[in-house]
């Protein structure tokens, strides 16, 4: 897709070429046809008109808001409600009718109005609470708002609204998790719509968000959903692990071992084994790639953050006992379903592998990733169940980090993938620098290491860039 | 473009109308319980704890805490022993977060006075009390850290009147204790909504 700016520059250049005789009139005509120089003026005019309309709408909106604000207190409650609702309906309906038109600029404007409508929904809900002095937690507002926007996103299949909905529900979920963490109220949580939604968010998010990515055929939505699902899982892990603790009557240390093992293993298990639905194979091949990339990034993050000794050393003390009998076991269903999905997916991966003999290179990668996940899950369990192994755990995580970064660099080299190569290199350098920062070494040695790292990065980077160019596959 | 190819032909209206109706439903359902309580509930007056004179109303809302929000108040009432026995911790000075309780309030003998007198808490129980006399009502609360929350803790008011209300509260608090009371409505389930603020003989209702 060429930009308007490029086309207008090209038009000027082409004029110069023709006057200088580099190209003849028919070639000029062909170029004009190809880059549609004749639509340049109208498209920039259209953009100008859109901007003007947008600006006008904002000003009118501000005018209405100030007018209402000046008399807001004198209005009766029901009139306020009526006013808010009609504003909401008008913005959305105008947006929908403009968006439905076939030309591109009005679709953009309509889309903008629909987003404004979605924001008005939140404003309406918040103001309603204020008018009637409702004391509900903030996360309930976010969850309800997100669900409202999600319904519209599903119906209109709009990427922008989908992203907004996922973001809102994501904020709501974290609000719920943090709220529960701080006053321990998850132990005494009364069953309500928001607690149900919050506790089962990992599985509900799969159901709510992933089909949307297919409907909108959007890789962005898929990536957002995957992140939202994983983070919902992370937010809820502590009460899932308390549930496990109640089931098997574990000590607090063992419970934290389970929490960390699940935290390490479950997201990459699910992300790596994600496969597309058959009907959408054509577009969703890319979904699988996104998911696997996210799994690798997640693993890299885990390896990096747990490659420090102090974290493991602190993890061998018992903390105060929580009353496990009050833990709600119902929320474990969500965890169980996810674990089952993960296991089933990996069994499928294994079956696929046995069908191809000899092993393909991506099968080999899968085996390595699987082993890495297995080790990360085993270490915290060993650490808390059998004997504390802070030194070994630190060593293992460092080794895994180096293995992963070397693997990424190798992958980058063999397939000429810039991003994989640089990510691996960055990971390696960061870890080495961190090592020397924390270690008790003299400034002179530190400076030497910095210089060596810098020289190394430049040398390897230059060599790689040259290699990639000669490799003849400079994309990606 | 942010939409896919299929939607290029005009979408049928219902594809927009159905989610819009759902959204309107969401907007209306959130204050429904408050509106219902407002319409059908019984009026009760609660004594507030005096607010800090140097840090009164801020922004658009006031965080109120009541006499019955304090554990010290509830601990003296009959029924408290029952509630604290059900807890794991044997500490009577502590209520586990999330523990539900009902506070029974009794109207003062001279109920029609202006400004109204605060209702007195007479007992607490862990379950909704049945067959209360006509001058009593139960309000539901939940333990939260070292206080009890009733969902009545936030009162929204216009910013323009902030100065005036602040002045009134500061003056009133120099005088007698009963200067700041809150009028609420309580439904049969024990759910309450704040209705208005009384600062001495002045009533602020938003």
PDB file of N, CA, C and O in Angstrom, chain A residues 199-226:
ATOM      1  N   UNK A 199     -13.238 -15.221  38.523  1.00  0.00           N
ATOM      2  CA  UNK A 199     -12.571 -16.472  38.859  1.00  0.00           C
ATOM      3  C   UNK A 199     -12.400 -17.377  37.648  1.00  0.00           C
ATOM      4  O   UNK A 199     -11.453 -18.150  37.573  1.00  0.00           O
ATOM      5  N   UNK A 200     -13.320 -17.297  36.719  1.00  0.00           N
ATOM      6  CA  UNK A 200     -13.240 -18.187  35.559  1.00  0.00           C
ATOM      7  C   UNK A 200     -12.780 -17.452  34.311  1.00  0.00           C
ATOM      8  O   UNK A 200     -12.969 -17.940  33.197  1.00  0.00           O
ATOM      9  N   UNK A 201     -12.182 -16.269  34.504  1.00  0.00           N
ATOM     10  CA  UNK A 201     -11.804 -15.450  33.351  1.00  0.00           C
ATOM     11  C   UNK A 201     -10.880 -16.160  32.372  1.00  0.00           C
ATOM     12  O   UNK A 201     -11.086 -16.034  31.161  1.00  0.00           O
ATOM     13  N   UNK A 202      -9.874 -16.949  32.812  1.00  0.00           N
ATOM     14  CA  UNK A 202      -8.990 -17.555  31.811  1.00  0.00           C
ATOM     15  C   UNK A 202      -9.766 -18.356  30.762  1.00  0.00           C
ATOM     16  O   UNK A 202      -9.506 -18.223  29.563  1.00  0.00           O
ATOM     17  N   UNK A 203     -10.732 -19.129  31.229  1.00  0.00           N
ATOM     18  CA  UNK A 203     -11.454 -19.969  30.275  1.00  0.00           C
ATOM     19  C   UNK A 203     -12.517 -19.150  29.536  1.00  0.00           C
ATOM     20  O   UNK A 203     -12.715 -19.298  28.331  1.00  0.00           O
ATOM     21  N   UNK A 204     -13.166 -18.211  30.272  1.00  0.00           N
ATOM     22  CA  UNK A 204     -14.175 -17.374  29.631  1.00  0.00           C
ATOM     23  C   UNK A 204     -13.536 -16.479  28.574  1.00  0.00           C
ATOM     24  O   UNK A 204     -14.131 -16.237  27.519  1.00  0.00           O
ATOM     25  N   UNK A 205     -12.312 -16.009  28.864  1.00  0.00           N
ATOM     26  CA  UNK A 205     -11.634 -15.146  27.898  1.00  0.00           C
ATOM     27  C   UNK A 205     -11.347 -15.910  26.613  1.00  0.00           C
ATOM     28  O   UNK A 205     -11.456 -15.359  25.523  1.00  0.00           O
ATOM     29  N   UNK A 206     -10.987 -17.212  26.746  1.00  0.00           N
ATOM     30  CA  UNK A 206     -10.787 -18.029  25.537  1.00  0.00           C
ATOM     31  C   UNK A 206     -12.061 -18.043  24.704  1.00  0.00           C
ATOM     32  O   UNK A 206     -12.034 -17.863  23.490  1.00  0.00           O
ATOM     33  N   UNK A 207     -13.196 -18.265  25.389  1.00  0.00           N
ATOM     34  CA  UNK A 207     -14.464 -18.380  24.675  1.00  0.00           C
ATOM     35  C   UNK A 207     -14.883 -17.041  24.088  1.00  0.00           C
ATOM     36  O   UNK A 207     -15.402 -16.961  22.983  1.00  0.00           O
ATOM     37  N   UNK A 208     -14.613 -15.952  24.842  1.00  0.00           N
ATOM     38  CA  UNK A 208     -15.099 -14.651  24.395  1.00  0.00           C
ATOM     39  C   UNK A 208     -14.222 -14.043  23.308  1.00  0.00           C
ATOM     40  O   UNK A 208     -14.727 -13.408  22.387  1.00  0.00           O
ATOM     41  N   UNK A 209     -12.884 -14.211  23.434  1.00  0.00           N
ATOM     42  CA  UNK A 209     -11.997 -13.413  22.583  1.00  0.00           C
ATOM     43  C   UNK A 209     -11.512 -14.132  21.322  1.00  0.00           C
ATOM     44  O   UNK A 209     -11.415 -13.522  20.269  1.00  0.00           O
ATOM     45  N   UNK A 210     -11.172 -15.433  21.452  1.00  0.00           N
ATOM     46  CA  UNK A 210     -10.543 -16.102  20.306  1.00  0.00           C
ATOM     47  C   UNK A 210     -11.460 -16.139  19.071  1.00  0.00           C
ATOM     48  O   UNK A 210     -11.009 -15.821  17.967  1.00  0.00           O
ATOM     49  N   UNK A 211     -12.773 -16.490  19.235  1.00  0.00           N
ATOM     50  CA  UNK A 211     -13.617 -16.480  18.042  1.00  0.00           C
ATOM     51  C   UNK A 211     -13.687 -15.109  17.377  1.00  0.00           C
ATOM     52  O   UNK A 211     -13.805 -15.004  16.162  1.00  0.00           O
ATOM     53  N   UNK A 212     -13.552 -14.053  18.192  1.00  0.00           N
ATOM     54  CA  UNK A 212     -13.592 -12.698  17.659  1.00  0.00           C
ATOM     55  C   UNK A 212     -12.428 -12.457  16.706  1.00  0.00           C
ATOM     56  O   UNK A 212     -12.573 -11.816  15.669  1.00  0.00           O
ATOM     57  N   UNK A 213     -11.267 -13.016  17.079  1.00  0.00           N
ATOM     58  CA  UNK A 213     -10.089 -12.859  16.221  1.00  0.00           C
ATOM     59  C   UNK A 213     -10.343 -13.517  14.865  1.00  0.00           C
ATOM     60  O   UNK A 213      -9.943 -12.994  13.825  1.00  0.00           O
ATOM     61  N   UNK A 214     -11.048 -14.661  14.879  1.00  0.00           N
ATOM     62  CA  UNK A 214     -11.351 -15.338  13.617  1.00  0.00           C
ATOM     63  C   UNK A 214     -12.381 -14.559  12.820  1.00  0.00           C
ATOM     64  O   UNK A 214     -12.258 -14.413  11.608  1.00  0.00           O
ATOM     65  N   UNK A 215     -13.418 -14.053  13.533  1.00  0.00           N
ATOM     66  CA  UNK A 215     -14.479 -13.316  12.846  1.00  0.00           C
ATOM     67  C   UNK A 215     -13.922 -12.058  12.186  1.00  0.00           C
ATOM     68  O   UNK A 215     -14.261 -11.744  11.051  1.00  0.00           O
ATOM     69  N   UNK A 216     -13.079 -11.339  12.917  1.00  0.00           N
ATOM     70  CA  UNK A 216     -12.533 -10.097  12.364  1.00  0.00           C
ATOM     71  C   UNK A 216     -11.304 -10.357  11.521  1.00  0.00           C
ATOM     72  O   UNK A 216     -10.766  -9.437  10.921  1.00  0.00           O
ATOM     73  N   UNK A 217     -10.842 -11.609  11.506  1.00  0.00           N
ATOM     74  CA  UNK A 217      -9.616 -11.984  10.788  1.00  0.00           C
ATOM     75  C   UNK A 217      -8.476 -11.051  11.161  1.00  0.00           C
ATOM     76  O   UNK A 217      -7.770 -10.514  10.318  1.00  0.00           O
ATOM     77  N   UNK A 218      -8.330 -10.839  12.453  1.00  0.00           N
ATOM     78  CA  UNK A 218      -7.332  -9.872  12.892  1.00  0.00           C
ATOM     79  C   UNK A 218      -6.279 -10.539  13.758  1.00  0.00           C
ATOM     80  O   UNK A 218      -6.589 -11.175  14.762  1.00  0.00           O
ATOM     81  N   UNK A 219      -5.023 -10.371  13.354  1.00  0.00           N
ATOM     82  CA  UNK A 219      -3.920 -10.927  14.135  1.00  0.00           C
ATOM     83  C   UNK A 219      -3.731 -10.143  15.423  1.00  0.00           C
ATOM     84  O   UNK A 219      -3.313 -10.678  16.426  1.00  0.00           O
ATOM     85  N   UNK A 220      -4.053  -8.836  15.357  1.00  0.00           N
ATOM     86  CA  UNK A 220      -3.923  -8.007  16.550  1.00  0.00           C
ATOM     87  C   UNK A 220      -4.854  -8.494  17.641  1.00  0.00           C
ATOM     88  O   UNK A 220      -4.472  -8.586  18.803  1.00  0.00           O
ATOM     89  N   UNK A 221      -6.098  -8.796  17.260  1.00  0.00           N
ATOM     90  CA  UNK A 221      -7.049  -9.266  18.264  1.00  0.00           C
ATOM     91  C   UNK A 221      -6.554 -10.571  18.854  1.00  0.00           C
ATOM     92  O   UNK A 221      -6.625 -10.787  20.061  1.00  0.00           O
ATOM     93  N   UNK A 222      -5.999 -11.436  17.986  1.00  0.00           N
ATOM     94  CA  UNK A 222      -5.521 -12.713  18.502  1.00  0.00           C
ATOM     95  C   UNK A 222      -4.403 -12.499  19.520  1.00  0.00           C
ATOM     96  O   UNK A 222      -4.412 -13.085  20.601  1.00  0.00           O
ATOM     97  N   UNK A 223      -3.460 -11.628  19.169  1.00  0.00           N
ATOM     98  CA  UNK A 223      -2.342 -11.387  20.088  1.00  0.00           C
ATOM     99  C   UNK A 223      -2.847 -10.794  21.400  1.00  0.00           C
ATOM    100  O   UNK A 223      -2.474 -11.245  22.485  1.00  0.00           O
ATOM    101  N   UNK A 224      -3.741  -9.810  21.294  1.00  0.00           N
ATOM    102  CA  UNK A 224      -4.323  -9.188  22.488  1.00  0.00           C
ATOM    103  C   UNK A 224      -5.039 -10.234  23.342  1.00  0.00           C
ATOM    104  O   UNK A 224      -4.905 -10.251  24.557  1.00  0.00           O
ATOM    105  N   UNK A 225      -5.833 -11.099  22.674  1.00  0.00           N
ATOM    106  CA  UNK A 225      -6.594 -12.105  23.429  1.00  0.00           C
ATOM    107  C   UNK A 225      -5.646 -13.044  24.139  1.00  0.00           C
ATOM    108  O   UNK A 225      -5.858 -13.374  25.306  1.00  0.00           O
ATOM    109  N   UNK A 226      -4.601 -13.487  23.414  1.00  0.00           N
ATOM    110  CA  UNK A 226      -3.674 -14.429  24.035  1.00  0.00           C
ATOM    111  C   UNK A 226      -3.035 -13.805  25.267  1.00  0.00           C
ATOM    112  O   UNK A 226      -2.943 -14.439  26.324  1.00  0.00           O
TER     113      UNK A 226
END
